[in-house]
Amino acid sequence: MTLFTDLKAAIGPEWQAYTEHEYVRQLGEGTLPLAVFQDYLKQDYLFLVQFARANALAAYKSRTLADITDASGALGAILHETELHRRLTERWGISEPELARVPEKQATVAYTRYVLDTGMSGDLLDLHIALSPCTIGYAEIGTALAPQLQNRADHPYAEWISEYSGPGFQSAAQAAIARLDSLTGGAVTPQRFDALVEVFRAATRLESDFWQQALDAGGAER
């Protein structure tokens, strides 16, 4: 058992609502409208810029060289992740400067600033708990959706699914799980666990809101 396993069990249905959201279902089936996916991906690029800042904050808040190195690795993984976004948006005729100028929507601001605020006001563990639904959750979603690529050479979202089900992102997620246990030293008081659950719950709900934001947009905006 890991701290992450315990956190996921503690919020139960809310984790399921995130990882099995209607957006995720349509994405896996390949029925998600392209305009909705485009809206999501542009916002997710802006999201990752802020998450890169959060991982840079993790390096600053680290007290040991090992933790700084770990934060550097997580930051590198996020920067690599943005390559997918830039590659896809370029195909749609959106340049990187244009992508950077896309206005942040409400759910994007709410989630990313929550993580940054948690990192600023809390300790290193609080910050990594707030980050974990994204890193670990996307790996879980990627693994769940990967079988839907079988015998589907024309799957419209194969590149996205392959990114998050691939060995690079899966390794980053496993490192994130191990990081949480390392920061606790294998022991968490009941009071501390309850506080961490609330951080994890809030971040997970904000992940669901991020999916919903794209569905609600209906692809009306470019």
PDB file of N, CA and C in Angstrom, residues 160-208:
ATOM      1  N   TRP A 160      -2.511  11.207 -28.274  1.00  0.00           N
ATOM      2  CA  TRP A 160      -2.695  11.621 -26.875  1.00  0.00           C
ATOM      3  C   TRP A 160      -2.657  10.397 -25.962  1.00  0.00           C
ATOM      4  N   ILE A 161      -3.418   9.377 -26.301  1.00  0.00           N
ATOM      5  CA  ILE A 161      -3.474   8.173 -25.470  1.00  0.00           C
ATOM      6  C   ILE A 161      -2.107   7.511 -25.379  1.00  0.00           C
ATOM      7  N   SER A 162      -1.401   7.462 -26.486  1.00  0.00           N
ATOM      8  CA  SER A 162      -0.075   6.843 -26.502  1.00  0.00           C
ATOM      9  C   SER A 162       0.906   7.616 -25.631  1.00  0.00           C
ATOM     10  N   GLU A 163       0.765   8.932 -25.598  1.00  0.00           N
ATOM     11  CA  GLU A 163       1.647   9.760 -24.760  1.00  0.00           C
ATOM     12  C   GLU A 163       1.500   9.380 -23.292  1.00  0.00           C
ATOM     13  N   TYR A 164       0.264   9.265 -22.828  1.00  0.00           N
ATOM     14  CA  TYR A 164       0.032   9.059 -21.399  1.00  0.00           C
ATOM     15  C   TYR A 164       0.053   7.588 -20.983  1.00  0.00           C
ATOM     16  N   SER A 165      -0.053   6.701 -21.942  1.00  0.00           N
ATOM     17  CA  SER A 165       0.086   5.280 -21.629  1.00  0.00           C
ATOM     18  C   SER A 165       1.507   4.793 -21.875  1.00  0.00           C
ATOM     19  N   GLY A 166       2.339   5.650 -22.455  1.00  0.00           N
ATOM     20  CA  GLY A 166       3.696   5.272 -22.820  1.00  0.00           C
ATOM     21  C   GLY A 166       4.632   5.167 -21.625  1.00  0.00           C
ATOM     22  N   PRO A 167       5.774   4.532 -21.818  1.00  0.00           N
ATOM     23  CA  PRO A 167       6.700   4.275 -20.716  1.00  0.00           C
ATOM     24  C   PRO A 167       7.242   5.526 -20.037  1.00  0.00           C
ATOM     25  N   GLY A 168       7.431   6.596 -20.809  1.00  0.00           N
ATOM     26  CA  GLY A 168       7.967   7.815 -20.216  1.00  0.00           C
ATOM     27  C   GLY A 168       7.038   8.405 -19.177  1.00  0.00           C
ATOM     28  N   PHE A 169       5.768   8.562 -19.539  1.00  0.00           N
ATOM     29  CA  PHE A 169       4.822   9.154 -18.594  1.00  0.00           C
ATOM     30  C   PHE A 169       4.493   8.192 -17.468  1.00  0.00           C
ATOM     31  N   GLN A 170       4.429   6.911 -17.770  1.00  0.00           N
ATOM     32  CA  GLN A 170       4.168   5.921 -16.724  1.00  0.00           C
ATOM     33  C   GLN A 170       5.285   5.925 -15.681  1.00  0.00           C
ATOM     34  N   SER A 171       6.512   6.076 -16.127  1.00  0.00           N
ATOM     35  CA  SER A 171       7.646   6.133 -15.202  1.00  0.00           C
ATOM     36  C   SER A 171       7.558   7.380 -14.325  1.00  0.00           C
ATOM     37  N   ALA A 172       7.143   8.508 -14.929  1.00  0.00           N
ATOM     38  CA  ALA A 172       6.996   9.740 -14.155  1.00  0.00           C
ATOM     39  C   ALA A 172       5.929   9.573 -13.073  1.00  0.00           C
ATOM     40  N   ALA A 173       4.841   8.863 -13.412  1.00  0.00           N
ATOM     41  CA  ALA A 173       3.775   8.638 -12.437  1.00  0.00           C
ATOM     42  C   ALA A 173       4.244   7.748 -11.293  1.00  0.00           C
ATOM     43  N   GLN A 174       4.996   6.704 -11.611  1.00  0.00           N
ATOM     44  CA  GLN A 174       5.516   5.828 -10.561  1.00  0.00           C
ATOM     45  C   GLN A 174       6.486   6.582  -9.655  1.00  0.00           C
ATOM     46  N   ALA A 175       7.256   7.479 -10.250  1.00  0.00           N
ATOM     47  CA  ALA A 175       8.174   8.297  -9.450  1.00  0.00           C
ATOM     48  C   ALA A 175       7.388   9.220  -8.523  1.00  0.00           C
ATOM     49  N   ALA A 176       6.263   9.733  -9.009  1.00  0.00           N
ATOM     50  CA  ALA A 176       5.426  10.607  -8.180  1.00  0.00           C
ATOM     51  C   ALA A 176       4.827   9.849  -7.001  1.00  0.00           C
ATOM     52  N   ILE A 177       4.418   8.610  -7.228  1.00  0.00           N
ATOM     53  CA  ILE A 177       3.879   7.783  -6.142  1.00  0.00           C
ATOM     54  C   ILE A 177       4.950   7.521  -5.099  1.00  0.00           C
ATOM     55  N   ALA A 178       6.126   7.170  -5.548  1.00  0.00           N
ATOM     56  CA  ALA A 178       7.237   6.897  -4.626  1.00  0.00           C
ATOM     57  C   ALA A 178       7.639   8.161  -3.878  1.00  0.00           C
ATOM     58  N   ARG A 179       7.558   9.299  -4.544  1.00  0.00           N
ATOM     59  CA  ARG A 179       7.940  10.574  -3.934  1.00  0.00           C
ATOM     60  C   ARG A 179       7.076  10.876  -2.710  1.00  0.00           C
ATOM     61  N   LEU A 180       5.777  10.622  -2.832  1.00  0.00           N
ATOM     62  CA  LEU A 180       4.878  10.894  -1.704  1.00  0.00           C
ATOM     63  C   LEU A 180       5.271  10.066  -0.488  1.00  0.00           C
ATOM     64  N   ASP A 181       5.564   8.786  -0.700  1.00  0.00           N
ATOM     65  CA  ASP A 181       5.958   7.931   0.419  1.00  0.00           C
ATOM     66  C   ASP A 181       7.302   8.366   0.996  1.00  0.00           C
ATOM     67  N   SER A 182       8.200   8.788   0.130  1.00  0.00           N
ATOM     68  CA  SER A 182       9.509   9.239   0.597  1.00  0.00           C
ATOM     69  C   SER A 182       9.387  10.471   1.479  1.00  0.00           C
ATOM     70  N   LEU A 183       8.493  11.370   1.126  1.00  0.00           N
ATOM     71  CA  LEU A 183       8.343  12.615   1.886  1.00  0.00           C
ATOM     72  C   LEU A 183       7.695  12.382   3.249  1.00  0.00           C
ATOM     73  N   THR A 184       6.927  11.317   3.376  1.00  0.00           N
ATOM     74  CA  THR A 184       6.293  11.038   4.671  1.00  0.00           C
ATOM     75  C   THR A 184       7.187  10.215   5.582  1.00  0.00           C
ATOM     76  N   GLY A 185       8.217   9.593   5.014  1.00  0.00           N
ATOM     77  CA  GLY A 185       9.050   8.704   5.814  1.00  0.00           C
ATOM     78  C   GLY A 185       8.304   7.448   6.228  1.00  0.00           C
ATOM     79  N   GLY A 186       7.207   7.160   5.533  1.00  0.00           N
ATOM     80  CA  GLY A 186       6.451   5.939   5.817  1.00  0.00           C
ATOM     81  C   GLY A 186       5.438   6.067   6.932  1.00  0.00           C
ATOM     82  N   ALA A 187       5.272   7.268   7.477  1.00  0.00           N
ATOM     83  CA  ALA A 187       4.312   7.432   8.579  1.00  0.00           C
ATOM     84  C   ALA A 187       3.625   8.790   8.476  1.00  0.00           C
ATOM     85  N   VAL A 188       2.305   8.771   8.649  1.00  0.00           N
ATOM     86  CA  VAL A 188       1.512   9.999   8.640  1.00  0.00           C
ATOM     87  C   VAL A 188       0.511   9.906   9.788  1.00  0.00           C
ATOM     88  N   THR A 189       0.418  10.949  10.597  1.00  0.00           N
ATOM     89  CA  THR A 189      -0.556  10.934  11.682  1.00  0.00           C
ATOM     90  C   THR A 189      -1.965  11.015  11.099  1.00  0.00           C
ATOM     91  N   PRO A 190      -2.963  10.546  11.833  1.00  0.00           N
ATOM     92  CA  PRO A 190      -4.343  10.637  11.334  1.00  0.00           C
ATOM     93  C   PRO A 190      -4.746  12.072  10.992  1.00  0.00           C
ATOM     94  N   GLN A 191      -4.319  13.025  11.805  1.00  0.00           N
ATOM     95  CA  GLN A 191      -4.672  14.422  11.553  1.00  0.00           C
ATOM     96  C   GLN A 191      -4.034  14.922  10.262  1.00  0.00           C
ATOM     97  N   ARG A 192      -2.762  14.560  10.076  1.00  0.00           N
ATOM     98  CA  ARG A 192      -2.060  14.980   8.858  1.00  0.00           C
ATOM     99  C   ARG A 192      -2.680  14.308   7.636  1.00  0.00           C
ATOM    100  N   PHE A 193      -3.031  13.054   7.743  1.00  0.00           N
ATOM    101  CA  PHE A 193      -3.644  12.340   6.622  1.00  0.00           C
ATOM    102  C   PHE A 193      -4.954  13.006   6.229  1.00  0.00           C
ATOM    103  N   ASP A 194      -5.778  13.363   7.225  1.00  0.00           N
ATOM    104  CA  ASP A 194      -7.055  14.012   6.923  1.00  0.00           C
ATOM    105  C   ASP A 194      -6.840  15.322   6.165  1.00  0.00           C
ATOM    106  N   ALA A 195      -5.807  16.072   6.558  1.00  0.00           N
ATOM    107  CA  ALA A 195      -5.515  17.334   5.877  1.00  0.00           C
ATOM    108  C   ALA A 195      -5.054  17.085   4.444  1.00  0.00           C
ATOM    109  N   LEU A 196      -4.250  16.047   4.250  1.00  0.00           N
ATOM    110  CA  LEU A 196      -3.778  15.710   2.907  1.00  0.00           C
ATOM    111  C   LEU A 196      -4.925  15.239   2.021  1.00  0.00           C
ATOM    112  N   VAL A 197      -5.864  14.523   2.603  1.00  0.00           N
ATOM    113  CA  VAL A 197      -7.034  14.061   1.846  1.00  0.00           C
ATOM    114  C   VAL A 197      -7.797  15.253   1.285  1.00  0.00           C
ATOM    115  N   GLU A 198      -7.935  16.312   2.075  1.00  0.00           N
ATOM    116  CA  GLU A 198      -8.679  17.477   1.608  1.00  0.00           C
ATOM    117  C   GLU A 198      -7.970  18.176   0.453  1.00  0.00           C
ATOM    118  N   VAL A 199      -6.652  18.225   0.514  1.00  0.00           N
ATOM    119  CA  VAL A 199      -5.882  18.793  -0.609  1.00  0.00           C
ATOM    120  C   VAL A 199      -6.077  17.926  -1.849  1.00  0.00           C
ATOM    121  N   PHE A 200      -5.962  16.623  -1.669  1.00  0.00           N
ATOM    122  CA  PHE A 200      -6.100  15.678  -2.776  1.00  0.00           C
ATOM    123  C   PHE A 200      -7.509  15.732  -3.355  1.00  0.00           C
ATOM    124  N   ARG A 201      -8.498  15.821  -2.500  1.00  0.00           N
ATOM    125  CA  ARG A 201      -9.894  15.887  -2.938  1.00  0.00           C
ATOM    126  C   ARG A 201     -10.133  17.151  -3.770  1.00  0.00           C
ATOM    127  N   ALA A 202      -9.632  18.280  -3.274  1.00  0.00           N
ATOM    128  CA  ALA A 202      -9.836  19.543  -3.987  1.00  0.00           C
ATOM    129  C   ALA A 202      -9.180  19.501  -5.364  1.00  0.00           C
ATOM    130  N   ALA A 203      -7.950  18.998  -5.443  1.00  0.00           N
ATOM    131  CA  ALA A 203      -7.253  18.927  -6.726  1.00  0.00           C
ATOM    132  C   ALA A 203      -7.955  17.977  -7.688  1.00  0.00           C
ATOM    133  N   THR A 204      -8.480  16.887  -7.167  1.00  0.00           N
ATOM    134  CA  THR A 204      -9.194  15.923  -8.007  1.00  0.00           C
ATOM    135  C   THR A 204     -10.480  16.525  -8.556  1.00  0.00           C
ATOM    136  N   ARG A 205     -11.209  17.232  -7.717  1.00  0.00           N
ATOM    137  CA  ARG A 205     -12.431  17.891  -8.190  1.00  0.00           C
ATOM    138  C   ARG A 205     -12.107  18.925  -9.267  1.00  0.00           C
ATOM    139  N   LEU A 206     -11.003  19.634  -9.093  1.00  0.00           N
ATOM    140  CA  LEU A 206     -10.601  20.634 -10.079  1.00  0.00           C
ATOM    141  C   LEU A 206     -10.199  19.982 -11.401  1.00  0.00           C
ATOM    142  N   GLU A 207      -9.672  18.764 -11.329  1.00  0.00           N
ATOM    143  CA  GLU A 207      -9.389  18.014 -12.550  1.00  0.00           C
ATOM    144  C   GLU A 207     -10.687  17.710 -13.295  1.00  0.00           C
ATOM    145  N   SER A 208     -11.694  17.270 -12.567  1.00  0.00           N
ATOM    146  CA  SER A 208     -12.994  16.997 -13.190  1.00  0.00           C
ATOM    147  C   SER A 208     -13.571  18.260 -13.820  1.00  0.00           C
TER     148      SER A 208
END
